[in-house]
C-alpha cells in the first residue's frame, strides 16, 4: 500500500488571483479540520456554508457549519439552479454550494473559500476556471490510512471503500493549480491563507 504516489507541496503562484479558492483533497486528509481552523482563526476568509442532506452532528449549527436540508428541499435547490455545484459524497448524502451567497461575497470583494469534494471541485472548474484550485494532500499514504482508521467513525468495510476512493482522489492532484501538504493543521491553514493573498498571522 505504501507505493501510492502522494504529491508534494506546490504553492508557486501560476495564475492571477480570482477571489475564489477551492480546497479539495482525498477523504480523511483533514479538509474539514483545516476549514474549521480557518473559520475560527481567519475572519478575513469568507468560508462558504454548503447545503447538505445529512443530519447535524453534535455541536454543528444551522447556517454556520451547513444549511441542513431535507431531500425535497435539496431537490428544489437543484431544480431552481441555486447550486453552483453539488455531489453525492461517500455514496450517501448530497452536498452543494449555494450560488447566490458565493456570488454576493465575490461581488463584495471578499476572499471566498469553498471546501468541497473532488466531484464538486471539477464542476466549479467548468463554471469558474479562473478560480484557484488547491489540493490538500497527506504527508504520505501511511498517514492518510492512519487518519482514516484512527478516527474510528467508519466500519472496516467502509474504511476499505474510502481508501480505494482515496487512491483515485490522489491521482487527481495534477488537475489542481496548487498542492498544500496537511502535515500540521495550523501550518497548512496559514499556507492556504497566504496563497489566498491574506496575512497568515499565525505563522508569526
Ligand atoms: P462532512 O459530512 O464530513 O462534513 O463532509 C463530507 C464531505 O463533503 C467532505 O469531503 C466535504 O469536502 C464535502 N463537502 C462539503 N460541502 C460540500 C459541497 O458544498 N459540495 C461538495 N461537492 N462537497 C462538499
mmCIF file of C-alpha atoms and ligand atoms in Angstrom:
data_model
loop_
_atom_site.group_PDB
_atom_site.id
_atom_site.type_symbol
_atom_site.label_atom_id
_atom_site.label_comp_id
_atom_site.label_asym_id
_atom_site.label_seq_id
_atom_site.Cartn_x
_atom_site.Cartn_y
_atom_site.Cartn_z
ATOM 1 C CA UNK A 1 0.000 0.000 0.000
ATOM 2 C CA UNK A 2 2.989 2.312 0.561
ATOM 3 C CA UNK A 3 3.612 2.635 -3.182
ATOM 4 C CA UNK A 4 0.710 5.072 -3.630
ATOM 5 C CA UNK A 5 2.138 8.325 -5.040
ATOM 6 C CA UNK A 6 1.396 11.397 -2.939
ATOM 7 C CA UNK A 7 2.079 14.860 -4.422
ATOM 8 C CA UNK A 8 4.462 17.270 -2.695
ATOM 9 C CA UNK A 9 3.651 20.865 -1.765
ATOM 10 C CA UNK A 10 3.447 23.416 -4.563
ATOM 11 C CA UNK A 11 2.279 26.922 -3.729
ATOM 12 C CA UNK A 12 4.095 28.778 -6.518
ATOM 13 C CA UNK A 13 1.575 31.193 -7.988
ATOM 14 C CA UNK A 14 0.770 30.211 -11.550
ATOM 15 C CA UNK A 15 -2.274 32.379 -12.334
ATOM 16 C CA UNK A 16 -3.935 35.647 -11.332
ATOM 17 C CA UNK A 17 -5.974 35.597 -8.110
ATOM 18 C CA UNK A 18 -9.710 35.433 -8.733
ATOM 19 C CA UNK A 19 -11.001 35.850 -5.187
ATOM 20 C CA UNK A 20 -12.416 32.313 -5.165
ATOM 21 C CA UNK A 21 -10.348 29.409 -3.835
ATOM 22 C CA UNK A 22 -11.484 25.806 -3.948
ATOM 23 C CA UNK A 23 -9.995 23.390 -1.415
ATOM 24 C CA UNK A 24 -10.406 19.698 -2.156
ATOM 25 C CA UNK A 25 -8.462 16.527 -1.433
ATOM 26 C CA UNK A 26 -8.845 12.875 -0.564
ATOM 27 C CA UNK A 27 -11.056 11.508 2.173
ATOM 28 C CA UNK A 28 -9.590 11.828 5.705
ATOM 29 C CA UNK A 29 -6.862 14.261 4.655
ATOM 30 C CA UNK A 30 -8.269 16.822 7.084
ATOM 31 C CA UNK A 31 -10.117 19.300 4.829
ATOM 32 C CA UNK A 32 -12.781 19.763 7.480
ATOM 33 C CA UNK A 33 -10.173 20.347 10.208
ATOM 34 C CA UNK A 34 -8.315 22.901 8.086
ATOM 35 C CA UNK A 35 -11.531 24.746 7.213
ATOM 36 C CA UNK A 36 -12.676 24.724 10.862
ATOM 37 C CA UNK A 37 -9.284 26.153 11.834
ATOM 38 C CA UNK A 38 -9.715 28.854 9.199
ATOM 39 C CA UNK A 39 -13.275 29.618 10.355
ATOM 40 C CA UNK A 40 -12.009 30.024 13.937
ATOM 41 C CA UNK A 41 -8.786 31.931 13.237
ATOM 42 C CA UNK A 42 -9.057 33.834 9.961
ATOM 43 C CA UNK A 43 -12.143 36.057 9.916
ATOM 44 C CA UNK A 44 -10.920 37.637 6.653
ATOM 45 C CA UNK A 45 -11.706 34.393 4.825
ATOM 46 C CA UNK A 46 -15.325 34.081 3.710
ATOM 47 C CA UNK A 47 -15.925 30.354 4.104
ATOM 48 C CA UNK A 48 -18.834 29.152 2.005
ATOM 49 C CA UNK A 49 -21.547 27.358 4.008
ATOM 50 C CA UNK A 50 -22.825 24.391 1.998
ATOM 51 C CA UNK A 51 -26.272 22.861 1.861
ATOM 52 C CA UNK A 52 -26.421 19.192 2.826
ATOM 53 C CA UNK A 53 -28.960 16.432 3.283
ATOM 54 C CA UNK A 54 -27.003 14.871 6.128
ATOM 55 C CA UNK A 55 -28.145 15.434 9.689
ATOM 56 C CA UNK A 56 -26.244 17.758 12.018
ATOM 57 C CA UNK A 57 -23.558 16.261 14.244
ATOM 58 C CA UNK A 58 -23.380 17.365 17.877
ATOM 59 C CA UNK A 59 -22.114 20.943 18.016
ATOM 60 C CA UNK A 60 -22.929 21.743 14.401
ATOM 61 C CA UNK A 61 -25.098 24.798 13.829
ATOM 62 C CA UNK A 62 -27.513 25.653 11.044
ATOM 63 C CA UNK A 63 -26.015 28.371 8.840
ATOM 64 C CA UNK A 64 -22.570 28.105 10.454
ATOM 65 C CA UNK A 65 -21.368 24.633 9.503
ATOM 66 C CA UNK A 66 -24.057 23.754 6.967
ATOM 67 C CA UNK A 67 -27.577 24.586 5.867
ATOM 68 C CA UNK A 68 -29.288 21.307 6.745
ATOM 69 C CA UNK A 69 -31.899 20.372 4.128
ATOM 70 C CA UNK A 70 -34.442 17.612 3.632
ATOM 71 C CA UNK A 71 -34.175 15.585 0.419
ATOM 72 C CA UNK A 72 -37.138 17.552 -1.002
ATOM 73 C CA UNK A 73 -35.598 20.895 -0.120
ATOM 74 C CA UNK A 74 -32.331 19.850 -1.740
ATOM 75 C CA UNK A 75 -34.242 18.708 -4.858
ATOM 76 C CA UNK A 76 -35.747 22.185 -5.194
ATOM 77 C CA UNK A 77 -32.338 23.851 -4.862
ATOM 78 C CA UNK A 78 -31.108 21.649 -7.720
ATOM 79 C CA UNK A 79 -34.234 22.246 -9.840
ATOM 80 C CA UNK A 80 -34.094 26.009 -9.359
ATOM 81 C CA UNK A 81 -30.424 26.118 -10.386
ATOM 82 C CA UNK A 82 -29.465 27.529 -6.990
ATOM 83 C CA UNK A 83 -26.347 25.364 -6.659
ATOM 84 C CA UNK A 84 -23.005 26.238 -8.221
ATOM 85 C CA UNK A 85 -22.098 22.567 -7.824
ATOM 86 C CA UNK A 86 -23.397 19.591 -5.922
ATOM 87 C CA UNK A 87 -22.468 15.951 -5.410
ATOM 88 C CA UNK A 88 -23.371 12.775 -3.570
ATOM 89 C CA UNK A 89 -20.429 12.285 -1.216
ATOM 90 C CA UNK A 90 -19.394 8.807 0.018
ATOM 91 C CA UNK A 91 -22.433 7.358 -1.750
ATOM 92 C CA UNK A 92 -24.847 8.686 0.850
ATOM 93 C CA UNK A 93 -25.644 12.358 1.371
ATOM 94 C CA UNK A 94 -25.846 15.273 -1.042
ATOM 95 C CA UNK A 95 -23.782 18.421 -0.540
ATOM 96 C CA UNK A 96 -23.865 21.596 -2.614
ATOM 97 C CA UNK A 97 -22.584 25.166 -2.807
ATOM 98 C CA UNK A 98 -25.176 27.943 -2.885
ATOM 99 C CA UNK A 99 -24.551 30.009 -5.994
ATOM 100 C CA UNK A 100 -26.106 33.287 -4.792
ATOM 101 C CA UNK A 101 -24.231 33.560 -1.493
ATOM 102 C CA UNK A 102 -20.884 32.860 -3.187
ATOM 103 C CA UNK A 103 -21.643 35.401 -5.908
ATOM 104 C CA UNK A 104 -22.654 38.035 -3.347
ATOM 105 C CA UNK A 105 -19.393 37.511 -1.433
ATOM 106 C CA UNK A 106 -17.348 37.743 -4.651
ATOM 107 C CA UNK A 107 -19.226 40.945 -5.616
ATOM 108 C CA UNK A 108 -18.397 42.329 -2.161
ATOM 109 C CA UNK A 109 -14.691 41.745 -2.853
ATOM 110 C CA UNK A 110 -14.363 39.037 -0.189
ATOM 111 C CA UNK A 111 -11.802 36.221 -0.303
ATOM 112 C CA UNK A 112 -14.019 33.207 -0.755
ATOM 113 C CA UNK A 113 -13.090 29.654 0.210
ATOM 114 C CA UNK A 114 -15.062 26.576 -0.862
ATOM 115 C CA UNK A 115 -14.196 23.345 0.957
ATOM 116 C CA UNK A 116 -15.791 20.684 -1.210
ATOM 117 C CA UNK A 117 -15.203 17.201 -2.562
ATOM 118 C CA UNK A 118 -13.396 16.356 -5.789
ATOM 119 C CA UNK A 119 -16.561 15.954 -7.885
ATOM 120 C CA UNK A 120 -17.672 19.412 -6.790
ATOM 121 C CA UNK A 121 -14.234 20.909 -7.499
ATOM 122 C CA UNK A 122 -14.444 19.584 -11.061
ATOM 123 C CA UNK A 123 -17.851 21.227 -11.537
ATOM 124 C CA UNK A 124 -16.552 24.555 -10.216
ATOM 125 C CA UNK A 125 -13.634 24.244 -12.626
ATOM 126 C CA UNK A 126 -16.150 24.040 -15.505
ATOM 127 C CA UNK A 127 -18.169 27.001 -14.196
ATOM 128 C CA UNK A 128 -15.303 29.188 -12.879
ATOM 129 C CA UNK A 129 -11.993 28.104 -14.432
ATOM 130 C CA UNK A 130 -10.384 31.305 -13.158
ATOM 131 C CA UNK A 131 -10.782 30.190 -9.514
ATOM 132 C CA UNK A 132 -7.735 28.908 -7.617
ATOM 133 C CA UNK A 133 -7.850 25.142 -7.154
ATOM 134 C CA UNK A 134 -5.935 23.825 -4.149
ATOM 135 C CA UNK A 135 -5.386 20.143 -3.436
ATOM 136 C CA UNK A 136 -4.845 19.231 0.214
ATOM 137 C CA UNK A 137 -2.504 16.229 0.334
ATOM 138 C CA UNK A 138 -1.498 13.954 3.230
ATOM 139 C CA UNK A 139 2.222 13.869 4.139
ATOM 140 C CA UNK A 140 2.277 10.282 2.843
ATOM 141 C CA UNK A 141 -0.044 7.345 2.193
ATOM 142 C CA UNK A 142 0.529 5.665 5.580
ATOM 143 C CA UNK A 143 -0.521 8.843 7.364
ATOM 144 C CA UNK A 144 -3.748 9.014 5.343
ATOM 145 C CA UNK A 145 -4.541 5.392 6.280
ATOM 146 C CA UNK A 146 -3.719 6.164 9.911
ATOM 147 C CA UNK A 147 -6.063 9.190 9.956
ATOM 148 C CA UNK A 148 -8.922 7.303 8.339
ATOM 149 C CA UNK A 149 -8.618 4.244 10.552
ATOM 150 C CA UNK A 150 -7.739 6.299 13.638
ATOM 151 C CA UNK A 151 -10.870 8.423 13.687
ATOM 152 C CA UNK A 152 -12.831 5.185 14.055
ATOM 153 C CA UNK A 153 -16.058 6.568 12.632
ATOM 154 C CA UNK A 154 -16.365 4.082 9.763
ATOM 155 C CA UNK A 155 -16.733 0.288 9.652
ATOM 156 C CA UNK A 156 -13.811 -1.784 8.317
ATOM 157 C CA UNK A 157 -15.697 -2.287 5.047
ATOM 158 C CA UNK A 158 -16.381 1.445 4.706
ATOM 159 C CA UNK A 159 -12.734 2.237 5.541
ATOM 160 C CA UNK A 160 -11.582 -0.093 2.776
ATOM 161 C CA UNK A 161 -14.006 1.515 0.309
ATOM 162 C CA UNK A 162 -12.853 5.026 1.249
ATOM 163 C CA UNK A 163 -9.176 4.077 0.928
ATOM 164 C CA UNK A 164 -9.843 2.780 -2.582
ATOM 165 C CA UNK A 165 -11.582 6.094 -3.339
ATOM 166 C CA UNK A 166 -8.650 7.980 -1.775
ATOM 167 C CA UNK A 167 -6.248 6.352 -4.245
ATOM 168 C CA UNK A 168 -8.345 7.636 -7.168
ATOM 169 C CA UNK A 169 -8.658 11.037 -5.497
ATOM 170 C CA UNK A 170 -4.873 11.314 -5.014
ATOM 171 C CA UNK A 171 -4.422 10.642 -8.713
ATOM 172 C CA UNK A 172 -6.463 13.804 -9.410
ATOM 173 C CA UNK A 173 -3.843 16.127 -7.854
ATOM 174 C CA UNK A 174 -2.439 17.223 -11.259
ATOM 175 C CA UNK A 175 -5.861 18.764 -12.076
ATOM 176 C CA UNK A 176 -5.204 21.361 -9.352
ATOM 177 C CA UNK A 177 -3.207 24.605 -9.533
ATOM 178 C CA UNK A 178 -1.592 24.176 -6.107
ATOM 179 C CA UNK A 179 -0.862 21.488 -3.520
ATOM 180 C CA UNK A 180 -0.704 22.060 0.243
ATOM 181 C CA UNK A 181 0.505 19.202 2.444
ATOM 182 C CA UNK A 182 -1.542 18.824 5.621
ATOM 183 C CA UNK A 183 1.354 17.872 7.891
ATOM 184 C CA UNK A 184 0.157 20.290 10.572
ATOM 185 C CA UNK A 185 -3.257 21.961 10.595
ATOM 186 C CA UNK A 186 -2.161 25.481 11.578
ATOM 187 C CA UNK A 187 0.717 25.436 9.071
ATOM 188 C CA UNK A 188 -1.488 24.132 6.242
ATOM 189 C CA UNK A 189 -4.151 26.744 7.061
ATOM 190 C CA UNK A 190 -1.512 29.508 7.078
ATOM 191 C CA UNK A 191 -0.159 28.314 3.711
ATOM 192 C CA UNK A 192 -3.684 28.381 2.288
ATOM 193 C CA UNK A 193 -4.443 31.849 3.628
ATOM 194 C CA UNK A 194 -1.106 33.075 2.267
ATOM 195 C CA UNK A 195 -1.986 31.607 -1.134
ATOM 196 C CA UNK A 196 -5.295 33.484 -0.963
ATOM 197 C CA UNK A 197 -3.328 36.726 -0.573
ATOM 198 C CA UNK A 198 -4.257 37.237 3.086
ATOM 199 C CA UNK A 199 -1.862 37.583 6.002
ATOM 200 C CA UNK A 200 -1.036 34.257 7.665
ATOM 201 C CA UNK A 201 -0.703 35.868 11.101
ATOM 202 C CA UNK A 202 -0.487 32.511 12.838
ATOM 203 C CA UNK A 203 2.967 31.969 11.421
ATOM 204 C CA UNK A 204 4.233 34.914 13.458
HETATM 205 P P1 LIG B 1 -18.800 16.042 6.268
HETATM 206 O O1 LIG B 1 -20.092 15.300 6.171
HETATM 207 O O2 LIG B 1 -17.739 15.279 6.978
HETATM 208 O O3 LIG B 1 -18.989 17.443 6.833
HETATM 209 O O4 LIG B 1 -18.284 16.278 4.784
HETATM 210 C C1 LIG B 1 -18.133 15.196 3.943
HETATM 211 C C2 LIG B 1 -17.541 15.630 2.622
HETATM 212 O O5 LIG B 1 -18.426 16.530 1.928
HETATM 213 C C3 LIG B 1 -16.195 16.345 2.687
HETATM 214 O O6 LIG B 1 -15.332 15.689 1.768
HETATM 215 C C4 LIG B 1 -16.506 17.737 2.188
HETATM 216 O O7 LIG B 1 -15.405 18.263 1.458
HETATM 217 C C5 LIG B 1 -17.680 17.508 1.263
HETATM 218 N N1 LIG B 1 -18.482 18.700 1.052
HETATM 219 C C6 LIG B 1 -18.895 19.596 1.999
HETATM 220 N N2 LIG B 1 -19.619 20.569 1.428
HETATM 221 C C7 LIG B 1 -19.660 20.310 0.097
HETATM 222 C C8 LIG B 1 -20.260 20.960 -1.020
HETATM 223 O O8 LIG B 1 -20.888 22.005 -0.931
HETATM 224 N N3 LIG B 1 -20.097 20.365 -2.219
HETATM 225 C C9 LIG B 1 -19.401 19.214 -2.388
HETATM 226 N N4 LIG B 1 -19.284 18.742 -3.634
HETATM 227 N N5 LIG B 1 -18.821 18.569 -1.370
HETATM 228 C C10 LIG B 1 -18.942 19.108 -0.135
#
